[in-house]
Tab-separated table of C-alpha atoms in Angstrom:
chain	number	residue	atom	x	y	z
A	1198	UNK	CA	6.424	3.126	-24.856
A	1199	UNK	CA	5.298	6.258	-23.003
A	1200	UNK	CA	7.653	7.790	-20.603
A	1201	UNK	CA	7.066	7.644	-16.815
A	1202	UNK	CA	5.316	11.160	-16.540
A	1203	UNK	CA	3.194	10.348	-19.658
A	1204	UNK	CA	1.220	7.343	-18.411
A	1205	UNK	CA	-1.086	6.238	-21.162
A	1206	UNK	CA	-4.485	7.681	-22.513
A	1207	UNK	CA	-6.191	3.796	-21.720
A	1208	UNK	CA	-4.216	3.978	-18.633
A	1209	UNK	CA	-5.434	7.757	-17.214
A	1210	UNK	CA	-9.015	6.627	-18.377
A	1211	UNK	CA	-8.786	3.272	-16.214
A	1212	UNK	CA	-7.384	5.355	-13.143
A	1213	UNK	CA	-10.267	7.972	-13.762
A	1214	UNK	CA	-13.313	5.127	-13.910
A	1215	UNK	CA	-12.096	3.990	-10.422
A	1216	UNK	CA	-11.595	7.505	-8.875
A	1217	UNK	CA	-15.410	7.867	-9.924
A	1218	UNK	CA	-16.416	5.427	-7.668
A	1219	UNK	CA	-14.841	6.988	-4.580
A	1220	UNK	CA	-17.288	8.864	-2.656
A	1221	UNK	CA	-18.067	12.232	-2.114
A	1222	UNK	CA	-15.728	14.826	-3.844
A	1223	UNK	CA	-12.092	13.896	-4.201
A	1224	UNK	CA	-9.443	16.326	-4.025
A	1225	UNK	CA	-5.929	15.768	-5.919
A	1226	UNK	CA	-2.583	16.708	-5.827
A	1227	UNK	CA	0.985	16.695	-7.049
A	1228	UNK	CA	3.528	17.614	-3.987
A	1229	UNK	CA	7.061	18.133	-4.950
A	1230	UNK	CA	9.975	15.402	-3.291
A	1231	UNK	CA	13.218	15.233	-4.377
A	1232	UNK	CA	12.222	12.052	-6.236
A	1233	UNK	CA	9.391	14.044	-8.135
A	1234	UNK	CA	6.011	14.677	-7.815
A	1235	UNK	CA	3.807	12.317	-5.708
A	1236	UNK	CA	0.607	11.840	-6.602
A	1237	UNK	CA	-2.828	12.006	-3.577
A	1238	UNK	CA	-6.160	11.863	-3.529
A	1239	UNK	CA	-8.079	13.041	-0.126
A	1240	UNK	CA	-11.472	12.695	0.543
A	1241	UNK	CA	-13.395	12.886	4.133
A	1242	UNK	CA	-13.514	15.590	6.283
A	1243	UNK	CA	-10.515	18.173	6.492
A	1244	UNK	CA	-10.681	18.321	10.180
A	1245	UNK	CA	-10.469	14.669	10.464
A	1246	UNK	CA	-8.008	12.865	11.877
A	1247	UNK	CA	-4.887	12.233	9.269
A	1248	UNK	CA	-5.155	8.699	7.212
A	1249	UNK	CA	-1.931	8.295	5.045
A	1250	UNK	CA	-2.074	4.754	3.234
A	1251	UNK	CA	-0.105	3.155	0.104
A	1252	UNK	CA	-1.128	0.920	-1.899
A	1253	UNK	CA	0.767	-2.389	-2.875
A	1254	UNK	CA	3.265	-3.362	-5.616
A	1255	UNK	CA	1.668	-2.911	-8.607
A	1256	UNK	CA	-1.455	-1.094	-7.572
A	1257	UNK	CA	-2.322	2.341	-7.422
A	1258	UNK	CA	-3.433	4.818	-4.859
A	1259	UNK	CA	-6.953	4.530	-6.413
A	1260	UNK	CA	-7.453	0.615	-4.929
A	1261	UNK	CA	-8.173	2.616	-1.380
A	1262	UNK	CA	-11.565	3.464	-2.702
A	1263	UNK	CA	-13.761	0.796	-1.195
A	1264	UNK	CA	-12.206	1.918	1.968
A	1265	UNK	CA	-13.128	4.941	1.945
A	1266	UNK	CA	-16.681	4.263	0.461
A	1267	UNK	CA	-17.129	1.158	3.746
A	1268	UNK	CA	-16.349	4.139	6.175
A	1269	UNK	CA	-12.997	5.223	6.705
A	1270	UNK	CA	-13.605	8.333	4.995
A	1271	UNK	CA	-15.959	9.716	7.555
A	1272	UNK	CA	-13.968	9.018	10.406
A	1273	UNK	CA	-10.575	10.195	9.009
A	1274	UNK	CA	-9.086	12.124	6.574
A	1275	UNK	CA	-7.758	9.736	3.944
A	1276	UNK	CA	-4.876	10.712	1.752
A	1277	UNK	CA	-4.089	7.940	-1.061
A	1278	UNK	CA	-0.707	8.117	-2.182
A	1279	UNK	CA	0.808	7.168	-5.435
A	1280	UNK	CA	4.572	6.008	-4.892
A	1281	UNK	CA	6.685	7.232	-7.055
A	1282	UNK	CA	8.296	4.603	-9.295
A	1283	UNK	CA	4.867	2.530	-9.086
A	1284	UNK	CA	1.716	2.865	-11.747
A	1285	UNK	CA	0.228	6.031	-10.975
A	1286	UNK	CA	0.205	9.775	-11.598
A	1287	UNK	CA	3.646	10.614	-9.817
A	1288	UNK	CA	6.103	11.878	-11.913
A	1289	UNK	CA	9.352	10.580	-11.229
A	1290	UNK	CA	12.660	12.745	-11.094
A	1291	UNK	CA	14.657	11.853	-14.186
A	1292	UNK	CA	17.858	9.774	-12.652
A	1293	UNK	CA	15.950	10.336	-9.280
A	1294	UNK	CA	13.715	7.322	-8.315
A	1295	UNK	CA	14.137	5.913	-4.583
A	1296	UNK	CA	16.463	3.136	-4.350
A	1297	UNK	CA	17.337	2.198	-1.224
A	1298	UNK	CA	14.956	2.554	2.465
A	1299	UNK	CA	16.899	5.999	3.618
A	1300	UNK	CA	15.392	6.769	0.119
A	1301	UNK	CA	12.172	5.956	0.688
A	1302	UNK	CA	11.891	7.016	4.401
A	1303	UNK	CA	12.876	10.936	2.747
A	1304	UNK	CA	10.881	10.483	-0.444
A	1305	UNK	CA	7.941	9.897	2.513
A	1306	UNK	CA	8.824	12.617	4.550
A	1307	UNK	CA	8.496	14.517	1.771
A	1308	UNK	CA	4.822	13.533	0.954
A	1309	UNK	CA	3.995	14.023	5.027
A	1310	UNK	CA	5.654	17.820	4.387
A	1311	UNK	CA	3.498	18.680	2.015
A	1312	UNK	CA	0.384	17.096	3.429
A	1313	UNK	CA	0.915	19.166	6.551
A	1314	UNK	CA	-1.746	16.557	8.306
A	1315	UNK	CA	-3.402	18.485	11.560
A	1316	UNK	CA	-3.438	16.292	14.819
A	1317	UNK	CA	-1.930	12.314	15.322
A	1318	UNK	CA	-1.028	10.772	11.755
A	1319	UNK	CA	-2.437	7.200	11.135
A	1320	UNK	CA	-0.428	5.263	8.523
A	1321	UNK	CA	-1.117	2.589	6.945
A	1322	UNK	CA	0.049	0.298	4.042
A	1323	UNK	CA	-1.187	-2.857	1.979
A	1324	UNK	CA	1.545	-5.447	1.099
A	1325	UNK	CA	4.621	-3.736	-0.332
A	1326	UNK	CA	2.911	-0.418	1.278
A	1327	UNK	CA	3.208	-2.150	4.549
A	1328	UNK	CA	6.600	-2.843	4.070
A	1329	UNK	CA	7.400	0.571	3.070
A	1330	UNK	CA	5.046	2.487	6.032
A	1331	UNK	CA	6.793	0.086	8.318
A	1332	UNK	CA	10.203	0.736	8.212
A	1333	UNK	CA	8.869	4.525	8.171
A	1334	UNK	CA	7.521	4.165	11.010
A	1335	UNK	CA	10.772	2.773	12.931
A	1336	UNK	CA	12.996	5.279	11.224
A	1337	UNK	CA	10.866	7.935	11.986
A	1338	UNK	CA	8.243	7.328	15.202
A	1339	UNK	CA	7.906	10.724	16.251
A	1340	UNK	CA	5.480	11.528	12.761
A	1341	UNK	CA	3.044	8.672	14.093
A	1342	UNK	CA	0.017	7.927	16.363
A	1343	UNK	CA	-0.753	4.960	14.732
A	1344	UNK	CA	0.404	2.392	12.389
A	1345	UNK	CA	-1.862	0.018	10.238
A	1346	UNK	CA	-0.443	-3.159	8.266
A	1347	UNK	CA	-2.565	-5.318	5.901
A	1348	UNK	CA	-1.604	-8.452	4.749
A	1349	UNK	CA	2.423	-7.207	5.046
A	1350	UNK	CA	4.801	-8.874	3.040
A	1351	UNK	CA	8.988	-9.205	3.857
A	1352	UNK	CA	7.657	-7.952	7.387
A	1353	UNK	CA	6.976	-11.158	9.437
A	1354	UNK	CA	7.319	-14.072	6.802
A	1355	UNK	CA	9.100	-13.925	3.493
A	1356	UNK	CA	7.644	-14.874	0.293
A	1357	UNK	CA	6.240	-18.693	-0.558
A	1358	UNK	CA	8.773	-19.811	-3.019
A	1359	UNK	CA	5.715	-21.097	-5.181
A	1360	UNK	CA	3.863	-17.795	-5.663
A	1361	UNK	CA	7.281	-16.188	-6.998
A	1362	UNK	CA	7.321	-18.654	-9.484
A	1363	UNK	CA	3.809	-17.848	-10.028
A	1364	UNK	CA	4.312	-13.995	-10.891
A	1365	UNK	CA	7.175	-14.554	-11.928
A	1366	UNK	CA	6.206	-14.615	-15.975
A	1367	UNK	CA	3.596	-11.273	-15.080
A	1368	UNK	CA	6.757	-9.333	-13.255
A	1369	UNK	CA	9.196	-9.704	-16.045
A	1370	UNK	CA	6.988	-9.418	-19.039
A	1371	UNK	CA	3.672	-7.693	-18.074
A	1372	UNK	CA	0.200	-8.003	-20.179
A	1373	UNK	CA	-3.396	-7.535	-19.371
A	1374	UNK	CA	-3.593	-11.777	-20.052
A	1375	UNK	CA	-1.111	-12.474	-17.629
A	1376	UNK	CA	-2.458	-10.012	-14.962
A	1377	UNK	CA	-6.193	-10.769	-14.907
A	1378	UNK	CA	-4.766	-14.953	-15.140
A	1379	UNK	CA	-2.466	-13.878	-11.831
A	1380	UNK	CA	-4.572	-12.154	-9.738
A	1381	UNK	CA	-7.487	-14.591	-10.843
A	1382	UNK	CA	-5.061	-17.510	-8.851
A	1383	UNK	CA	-4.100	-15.650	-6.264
A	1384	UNK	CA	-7.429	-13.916	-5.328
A	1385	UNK	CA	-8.906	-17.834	-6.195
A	1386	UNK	CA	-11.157	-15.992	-8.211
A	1387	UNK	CA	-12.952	-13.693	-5.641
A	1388	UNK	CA	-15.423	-11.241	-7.896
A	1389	UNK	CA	-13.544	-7.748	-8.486
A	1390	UNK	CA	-14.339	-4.384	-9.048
A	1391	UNK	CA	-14.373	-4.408	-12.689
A	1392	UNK	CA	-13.220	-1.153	-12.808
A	1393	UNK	CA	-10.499	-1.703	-10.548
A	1394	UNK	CA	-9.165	-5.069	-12.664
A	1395	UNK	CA	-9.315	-2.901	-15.361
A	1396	UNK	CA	-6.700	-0.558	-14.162
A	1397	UNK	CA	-4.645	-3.303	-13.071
A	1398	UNK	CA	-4.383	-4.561	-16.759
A	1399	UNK	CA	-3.518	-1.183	-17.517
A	1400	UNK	CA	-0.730	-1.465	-15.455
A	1401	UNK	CA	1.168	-3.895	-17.918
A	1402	UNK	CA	1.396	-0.400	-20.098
A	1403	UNK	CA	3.105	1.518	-17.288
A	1404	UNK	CA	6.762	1.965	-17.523
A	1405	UNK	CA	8.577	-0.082	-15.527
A	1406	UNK	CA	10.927	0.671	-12.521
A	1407	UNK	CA	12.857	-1.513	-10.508
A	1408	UNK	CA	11.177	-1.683	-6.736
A	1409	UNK	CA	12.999	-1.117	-3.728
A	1410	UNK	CA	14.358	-3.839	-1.880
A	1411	UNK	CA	16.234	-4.698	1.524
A	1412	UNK	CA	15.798	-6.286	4.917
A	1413	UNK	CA	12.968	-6.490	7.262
A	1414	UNK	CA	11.951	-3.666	9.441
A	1415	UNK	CA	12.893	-3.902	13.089
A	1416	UNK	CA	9.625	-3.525	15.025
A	1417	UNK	CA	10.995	-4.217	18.130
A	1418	UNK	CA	11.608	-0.345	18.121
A	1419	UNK	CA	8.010	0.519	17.714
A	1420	UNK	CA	7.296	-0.516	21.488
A	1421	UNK	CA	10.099	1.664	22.976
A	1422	UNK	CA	10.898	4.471	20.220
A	1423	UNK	CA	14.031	6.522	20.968
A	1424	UNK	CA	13.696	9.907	23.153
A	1425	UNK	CA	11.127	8.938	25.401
A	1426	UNK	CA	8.538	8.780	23.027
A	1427	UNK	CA	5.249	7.029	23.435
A	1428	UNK	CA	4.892	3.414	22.019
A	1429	UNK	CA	3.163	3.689	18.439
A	1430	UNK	CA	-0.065	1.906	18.552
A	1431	UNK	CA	-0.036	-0.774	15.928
A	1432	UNK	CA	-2.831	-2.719	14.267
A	1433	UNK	CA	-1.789	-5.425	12.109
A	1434	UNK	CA	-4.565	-7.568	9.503
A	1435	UNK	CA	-3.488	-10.515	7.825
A	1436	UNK	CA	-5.202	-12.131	4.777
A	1437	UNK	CA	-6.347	-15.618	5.776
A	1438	UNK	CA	-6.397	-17.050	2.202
A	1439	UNK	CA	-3.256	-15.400	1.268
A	1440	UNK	CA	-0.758	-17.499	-1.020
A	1441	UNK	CA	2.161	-15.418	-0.616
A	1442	UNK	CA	3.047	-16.658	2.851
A	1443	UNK	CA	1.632	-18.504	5.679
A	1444	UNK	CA	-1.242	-15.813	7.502
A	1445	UNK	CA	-1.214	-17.976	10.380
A	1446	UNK	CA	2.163	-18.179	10.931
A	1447	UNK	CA	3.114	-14.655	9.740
A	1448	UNK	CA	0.703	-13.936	12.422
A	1449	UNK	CA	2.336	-15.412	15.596
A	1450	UNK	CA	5.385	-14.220	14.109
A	1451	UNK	CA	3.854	-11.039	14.554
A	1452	UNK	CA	2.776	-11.792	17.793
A	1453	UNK	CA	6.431	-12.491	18.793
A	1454	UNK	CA	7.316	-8.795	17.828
A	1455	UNK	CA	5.057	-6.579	18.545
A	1456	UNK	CA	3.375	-8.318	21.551
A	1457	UNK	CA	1.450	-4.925	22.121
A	1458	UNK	CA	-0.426	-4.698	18.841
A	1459	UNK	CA	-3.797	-5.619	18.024
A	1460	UNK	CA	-3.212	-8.588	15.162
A	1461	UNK	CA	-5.513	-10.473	13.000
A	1462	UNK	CA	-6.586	-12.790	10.346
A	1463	UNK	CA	-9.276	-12.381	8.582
A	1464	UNK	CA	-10.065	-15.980	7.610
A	1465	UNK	CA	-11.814	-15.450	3.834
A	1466	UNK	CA	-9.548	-12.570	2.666
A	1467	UNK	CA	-7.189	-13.517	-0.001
A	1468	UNK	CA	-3.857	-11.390	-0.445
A	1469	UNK	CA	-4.088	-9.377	-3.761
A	1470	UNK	CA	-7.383	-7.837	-3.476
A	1471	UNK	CA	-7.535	-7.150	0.081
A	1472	UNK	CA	-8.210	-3.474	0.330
A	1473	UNK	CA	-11.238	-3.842	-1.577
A	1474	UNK	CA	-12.230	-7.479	-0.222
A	1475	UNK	CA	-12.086	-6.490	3.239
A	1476	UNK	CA	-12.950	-2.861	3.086
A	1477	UNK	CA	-15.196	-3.061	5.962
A	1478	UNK	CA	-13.220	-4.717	7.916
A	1479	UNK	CA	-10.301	-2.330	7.669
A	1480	UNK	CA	-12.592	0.261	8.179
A	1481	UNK	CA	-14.619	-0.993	11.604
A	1482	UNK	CA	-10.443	-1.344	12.927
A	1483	UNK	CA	-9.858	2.474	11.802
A	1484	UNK	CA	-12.965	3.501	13.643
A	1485	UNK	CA	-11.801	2.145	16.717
């Protein structure tokens, strides 16, 4: 097995074919963190707005190109992040990947350094991303304008117990079979990028690293941040056809919490998939 900064020669091709697609020219590059080096493509203008968004469990910073191609990069700057740890082209530190939030909040930080983004910083996140840009964002509200959740999961609603059993068998012992079969259920076989599915069957070859884990953000702190700060404005899509949790519920859960922020389901979206189902949707919302 290849080590975690030699990601395979199938797997490097699959990112590649999907980076293609992206449009426009696409600029890379490796910023130093004390967990390694972190991995971002940026396309759109450079005196656009700021757009920082991660990609979900398992996926790569590469899934944000339908985005991008639907719109958001020509209203915003868009910087695609590979998280260290995940399938990608970040190198983790030997002995140094994130393990707890404080970890992940500075590993972050880090990224947002090194970006040096001009002018109010949108981030967003898809799924585990969401998780991750959310408690982020209440650790550290002062770096924000904006904050965008899609589909966001241990947020608002924990996990269906039925869909863990479900990924169970592809979490603990990967292969292309059992990908493409997963996200064929889950998706209830929406028609993907082929490209993209590719890469995700390339991600059974990507060494493995155990995710970071812990309690739900605490939103409430988003609507009055600490030292007079301005509320962070807070735009929040849920996946109608999700089977990880309940959108509908998750959604008035949301509600409950952040009674300020613009929230919604998109009725046809399933979970998996959804920055490239509902790439127009996300980007009409960033245009706004």
């Amino acid at each position: 097995m290849s080590s975690p900064s030699t990601p395979t020669p199938s797997f490097r091709a699959a990112y590649d074919a999907v980076l293609a697609g992206w449009p426009g020219s696409v600029d890379t590059v490796d910023l130093p963190t004390p967990y390694g080096l972190t991995r971002v493509n940026s396309c759109g203008p450079a005196d656009a707005p700021p757009l920082v968004l991660l990609p979900g469990g398992g996926s790569t910073a590469a899934v944000w190109g339908a985005c991008a191609a639907a719109g958001a990069a020509r209203t915003h700057r868009l910087h695609a992040v590979d998280p260290v740890g995940e399938p990608g082209l970040s190198v983790p530190a030997p002995g140094r990947t994130p393990r707890t939030v404080a970890d992940l909040t500075d590993w972050l930080d880090a990224v947002l350094d090194g970006l040096d983004p001009r002018g109010p910083l949108t981030l967003g996140g898809h799924s585990y991303g969401a998780w991750i840009a959310a408690h982020h964002a209440v650790r550290r509200p002062a770096r924000l304008g904006r904050l965008l959740l899609l589909d966001p999961t241990q947020v608002f609603a924990g996990l269906r117990p039925g869909y863990v059993l479900r990924a169970l068998p592809m979490l603990v012992r990967p292969t292309p079979q059992r990908i493409r079969s997963f996200l064929a259920w889950e998706t209830r076989g929406a028609d993907l990028d082929p490209a993209w599915l590719r890469l995700q069957e390339e991600t059974a070859r990507f060494p493995a690293a155990r995710p970071v884990t812990g309690p739900r953000p605490d939103l409430s702190r988003l609507a009055q941040p600490p030292g007079g700060l301005p509320p962070i404005r807070t735009d929040v899509l849920f996946a109608g056809r999700a089977r990880c949790h309940d959108a509908a519920r998750a959604a008035r859960a949301a509600r409950e919490a952040l009674p300020d922020a613009r929230i919604d389901v998109l009725p046809a979206r399933p979970h998996q998939a959804l920055p490239l189902t509902a790439a127009p949707d996300i980007a009409r919302l960033l245009a706004d």
